[in-house]
Amino acid sequence: MPTTKKESILFGTMMCFGMVLFMSVYNLFLNGLIGELSVGEMLIEGAIGFMIALLLDLFLVGPAAKKVAFMLPYDKSKKVYVILAISFCMVVGMVLFMSLYGLGTAFLTNGGMTGSMITSYFSIVIKNFIVAFPLQLLIMGPIVRFLFVKIVKAKNSMSVA
């Protein structure tokens, strides 16, 4: 897939945008906030979530996920296994961190929470993982890889020729 740092940043940006968009809508729906927030508030929340997710992807979760994925025992000569391992590690890392972000925003907007923070956090993690993992593997991953190859790789091969 991405072969240069620039391509890696572009790929990560495309993937983050799609995942944050879908997961934000999912979490708004889950918390009954679809009709409660204005479009402006949703855009601001989405932009903040996207920036945090992109920074995590580029500087913390992405590098760690790749490192862990390549340490796992599987046949690395098969591209599909590498994609699955990296995707799994990315989803786990991003869900853990972005669920913390979601817990923090819920705490700030609701002025406090009922129940344990730890219980609330793990509840958010489970709900997010259940949606994020298939979303990444079955929808966003293939779409972003397809668009990346068609747009970015095609553009780069045309500029080289």
mmCIF file of C-alpha atoms in Angstrom:
data_model
loop_
_atom_site.group_PDB
_atom_site.id
_atom_site.type_symbol
_atom_site.label_atom_id
_atom_site.label_comp_id
_atom_site.label_asym_id
_atom_site.label_seq_id
_atom_site.Cartn_x
_atom_site.Cartn_y
_atom_site.Cartn_z
ATOM 1 C CA MET A 1 0.000 0.000 0.000
ATOM 2 C CA PRO A 2 1.705 3.248 1.050
ATOM 3 C CA THR A 3 5.395 3.175 0.182
ATOM 4 C CA THR A 4 6.519 6.684 1.159
ATOM 5 C CA LYS A 5 5.974 8.834 4.238
ATOM 6 C CA LYS A 6 3.762 11.195 2.199
ATOM 7 C CA GLU A 7 1.625 8.283 0.969
ATOM 8 C CA SER A 8 1.419 6.908 4.499
ATOM 9 C CA ILE A 9 0.142 10.241 5.817
ATOM 10 C CA LEU A 10 -2.410 10.485 3.009
ATOM 11 C CA PHE A 11 -3.586 6.894 3.533
ATOM 12 C CA GLY A 12 -3.888 7.472 7.295
ATOM 13 C CA THR A 13 -5.815 10.691 6.716
ATOM 14 C CA MET A 14 -8.259 8.967 4.367
ATOM 15 C CA MET A 15 -8.775 6.059 6.759
ATOM 16 C CA CYS A 16 -9.177 8.308 9.804
ATOM 17 C CA PHE A 17 -11.684 10.524 8.035
ATOM 18 C CA GLY A 18 -13.901 7.597 7.082
ATOM 19 C CA MET A 19 -13.666 5.838 10.434
ATOM 20 C CA VAL A 20 -14.231 9.015 12.470
ATOM 21 C CA LEU A 21 -17.197 9.984 10.299
ATOM 22 C CA PHE A 22 -18.958 6.635 10.733
ATOM 23 C CA MET A 23 -18.002 6.129 14.372
ATOM 24 C CA SER A 24 -19.086 9.670 15.281
ATOM 25 C CA VAL A 25 -22.512 9.123 13.744
ATOM 26 C CA TYR A 26 -22.737 5.741 15.502
ATOM 27 C CA ASN A 27 -21.847 7.250 18.880
ATOM 28 C CA LEU A 28 -24.242 10.176 18.412
ATOM 29 C CA PHE A 29 -26.997 7.672 17.609
ATOM 30 C CA LEU A 30 -26.006 5.422 20.521
ATOM 31 C CA ASN A 31 -26.197 8.324 22.966
ATOM 32 C CA GLY A 32 -29.422 9.756 21.549
ATOM 33 C CA LEU A 33 -27.763 12.972 20.386
ATOM 34 C CA ILE A 34 -28.646 12.912 16.667
ATOM 35 C CA GLY A 35 -31.474 15.439 17.039
ATOM 36 C CA GLU A 36 -30.061 17.138 20.128
ATOM 37 C CA LEU A 37 -26.916 18.752 18.714
ATOM 38 C CA SER A 38 -26.859 21.425 16.049
ATOM 39 C CA VAL A 39 -25.065 20.785 12.763
ATOM 40 C CA GLY A 40 -22.358 23.234 13.870
ATOM 41 C CA GLU A 41 -21.802 21.382 17.133
ATOM 42 C CA MET A 42 -21.601 18.059 15.299
ATOM 43 C CA LEU A 43 -19.093 19.494 12.814
ATOM 44 C CA ILE A 44 -16.929 20.915 15.592
ATOM 45 C CA GLU A 45 -17.038 17.637 17.553
ATOM 46 C CA GLY A 46 -16.253 15.705 14.364
ATOM 47 C CA ALA A 47 -13.330 17.965 13.491
ATOM 48 C CA ILE A 48 -11.852 17.676 16.980
ATOM 49 C CA GLY A 49 -12.341 13.890 16.961
ATOM 50 C CA PHE A 50 -10.740 13.666 13.516
ATOM 51 C CA MET A 51 -7.689 15.710 14.567
ATOM 52 C CA ILE A 52 -7.178 13.610 17.692
ATOM 53 C CA ALA A 53 -7.642 10.353 15.753
ATOM 54 C CA LEU A 54 -5.220 11.460 13.035
ATOM 55 C CA LEU A 55 -2.549 12.442 15.551
ATOM 56 C CA LEU A 56 -2.989 9.114 17.356
ATOM 57 C CA ASP A 57 -2.859 7.245 14.044
ATOM 58 C CA LEU A 58 0.261 8.977 12.755
ATOM 59 C CA PHE A 59 2.325 9.226 15.928
ATOM 60 C CA LEU A 60 1.229 6.660 18.504
ATOM 61 C CA VAL A 61 -1.240 3.941 17.545
ATOM 62 C CA GLY A 62 -0.135 3.520 13.924
ATOM 63 C CA PRO A 63 3.558 2.917 14.619
ATOM 64 C CA ALA A 64 2.790 0.725 17.653
ATOM 65 C CA ALA A 65 0.176 -1.304 15.741
ATOM 66 C CA LYS A 66 2.597 -1.965 12.876
ATOM 67 C CA LYS A 67 5.325 -2.979 15.299
ATOM 68 C CA VAL A 68 3.019 -5.385 17.158
ATOM 69 C CA ALA A 69 1.483 -6.726 13.917
ATOM 70 C CA PHE A 70 4.905 -7.646 12.542
ATOM 71 C CA MET A 71 5.873 -9.333 15.827
ATOM 72 C CA LEU A 72 2.879 -11.698 15.653
ATOM 73 C CA PRO A 73 3.498 -15.234 14.384
ATOM 74 C CA TYR A 74 1.898 -15.552 10.928
ATOM 75 C CA ASP A 75 2.984 -15.892 7.296
ATOM 76 C CA LYS A 76 4.083 -12.336 6.444
ATOM 77 C CA SER A 77 4.589 -13.239 2.798
ATOM 78 C CA LYS A 78 0.797 -13.201 2.364
ATOM 79 C CA LYS A 79 -0.347 -9.586 1.968
ATOM 80 C CA VAL A 80 -3.866 -10.297 3.243
ATOM 81 C CA TYR A 81 -2.481 -11.569 6.576
ATOM 82 C CA VAL A 82 -0.374 -8.447 6.989
ATOM 83 C CA ILE A 83 -3.403 -6.232 6.249
ATOM 84 C CA LEU A 84 -5.560 -8.174 8.728
ATOM 85 C CA ALA A 85 -2.924 -8.069 11.473
ATOM 86 C CA ILE A 86 -2.297 -4.335 11.087
ATOM 87 C CA SER A 87 -6.030 -3.600 10.842
ATOM 88 C CA PHE A 88 -6.778 -5.586 13.986
ATOM 89 C CA CYS A 89 -4.001 -3.869 15.959
ATOM 90 C CA MET A 90 -5.073 -0.444 14.668
ATOM 91 C CA VAL A 91 -8.708 -0.997 15.640
ATOM 92 C CA VAL A 92 -7.774 -2.177 19.121
ATOM 93 C CA GLY A 93 -5.482 0.804 19.734
ATOM 94 C CA MET A 94 -7.790 3.409 18.237
ATOM 95 C CA VAL A 95 -10.861 2.072 20.068
ATOM 96 C CA LEU A 96 -9.013 2.143 23.392
ATOM 97 C CA PHE A 97 -7.847 5.744 22.910
ATOM 98 C CA MET A 98 -10.880 7.186 21.150
ATOM 99 C CA SER A 99 -13.204 5.621 23.741
ATOM 100 C CA LEU A 100 -11.243 7.591 26.334
ATOM 101 C CA TYR A 101 -11.888 10.709 24.258
ATOM 102 C CA GLY A 102 -15.592 9.794 24.082
ATOM 103 C CA LEU A 103 -15.748 9.236 27.835
ATOM 104 C CA GLY A 104 -14.084 12.602 28.413
ATOM 105 C CA THR A 105 -16.468 14.477 26.130
ATOM 106 C CA ALA A 106 -19.466 12.704 27.683
ATOM 107 C CA PHE A 107 -18.218 13.664 31.136
ATOM 108 C CA LEU A 108 -17.714 17.301 30.108
ATOM 109 C CA THR A 109 -21.023 17.679 28.263
ATOM 110 C CA ASN A 110 -23.147 15.824 30.827
ATOM 111 C CA GLY A 111 -21.549 17.565 33.797
ATOM 112 C CA GLY A 112 -20.682 14.304 35.458
ATOM 113 C CA MET A 113 -21.695 10.701 35.100
ATOM 114 C CA THR A 114 -23.620 8.192 37.089
ATOM 115 C CA GLY A 115 -21.783 5.003 37.861
ATOM 116 C CA SER A 116 -18.146 4.047 37.717
ATOM 117 C CA MET A 117 -15.818 5.676 35.194
ATOM 118 C CA ILE A 118 -14.089 2.334 34.649
ATOM 119 C CA THR A 119 -17.379 0.547 33.980
ATOM 120 C CA SER A 120 -18.459 3.339 31.644
ATOM 121 C CA TYR A 121 -15.124 3.217 29.806
ATOM 122 C CA PHE A 122 -15.217 -0.538 29.226
ATOM 123 C CA SER A 123 -18.854 -0.327 28.144
ATOM 124 C CA ILE A 124 -17.879 2.306 25.550
ATOM 125 C CA VAL A 125 -14.875 0.223 24.431
ATOM 126 C CA ILE A 126 -16.999 -2.883 23.857
ATOM 127 C CA LYS A 127 -19.719 -0.972 21.977
ATOM 128 C CA ASN A 128 -17.149 0.791 19.803
ATOM 129 C CA PHE A 129 -15.104 -2.336 19.076
ATOM 130 C CA ILE A 130 -18.216 -4.270 18.002
ATOM 131 C CA VAL A 131 -18.824 -1.683 15.269
ATOM 132 C CA ALA A 132 -15.289 -0.458 14.494
ATOM 133 C CA PHE A 133 -13.766 -3.870 13.757
ATOM 134 C CA PRO A 134 -16.204 -4.962 11.029
ATOM 135 C CA LEU A 135 -16.415 -1.373 9.748
ATOM 136 C CA GLN A 136 -12.641 -1.329 9.295
ATOM 137 C CA LEU A 137 -12.307 -4.825 7.828
ATOM 138 C CA LEU A 138 -15.369 -4.972 5.602
ATOM 139 C CA ILE A 139 -16.169 -1.395 4.603
ATOM 140 C CA MET A 140 -13.631 1.375 5.248
ATOM 141 C CA GLY A 141 -10.470 -0.674 4.738
ATOM 142 C CA PRO A 142 -11.434 -1.955 1.279
ATOM 143 C CA ILE A 143 -12.913 1.394 0.192
ATOM 144 C CA VAL A 144 -9.879 3.410 1.305
ATOM 145 C CA ARG A 145 -7.416 0.912 -0.204
ATOM 146 C CA PHE A 146 -9.362 0.981 -3.496
ATOM 147 C CA LEU A 147 -9.462 4.809 -3.581
ATOM 148 C CA PHE A 148 -5.813 5.026 -2.550
ATOM 149 C CA VAL A 149 -4.700 2.740 -5.381
ATOM 150 C CA LYS A 150 -6.959 4.389 -7.971
ATOM 151 C CA ILE A 151 -6.208 8.007 -7.043
ATOM 152 C CA VAL A 152 -2.858 8.247 -5.241
ATOM 153 C CA LYS A 153 -0.953 5.357 -6.784
ATOM 154 C CA ALA A 154 -2.308 6.119 -10.276
ATOM 155 C CA LYS A 155 -1.349 9.787 -9.915
ATOM 156 C CA ASN A 156 2.149 8.878 -8.683
ATOM 157 C CA SER A 157 2.725 6.394 -11.510
ATOM 158 C CA MET A 158 1.613 9.019 -14.050
ATOM 159 C CA SER A 159 3.993 11.644 -12.647
ATOM 160 C CA VAL A 160 6.915 9.174 -12.772
ATOM 161 C CA ALA A 161 6.287 8.204 -16.393
#
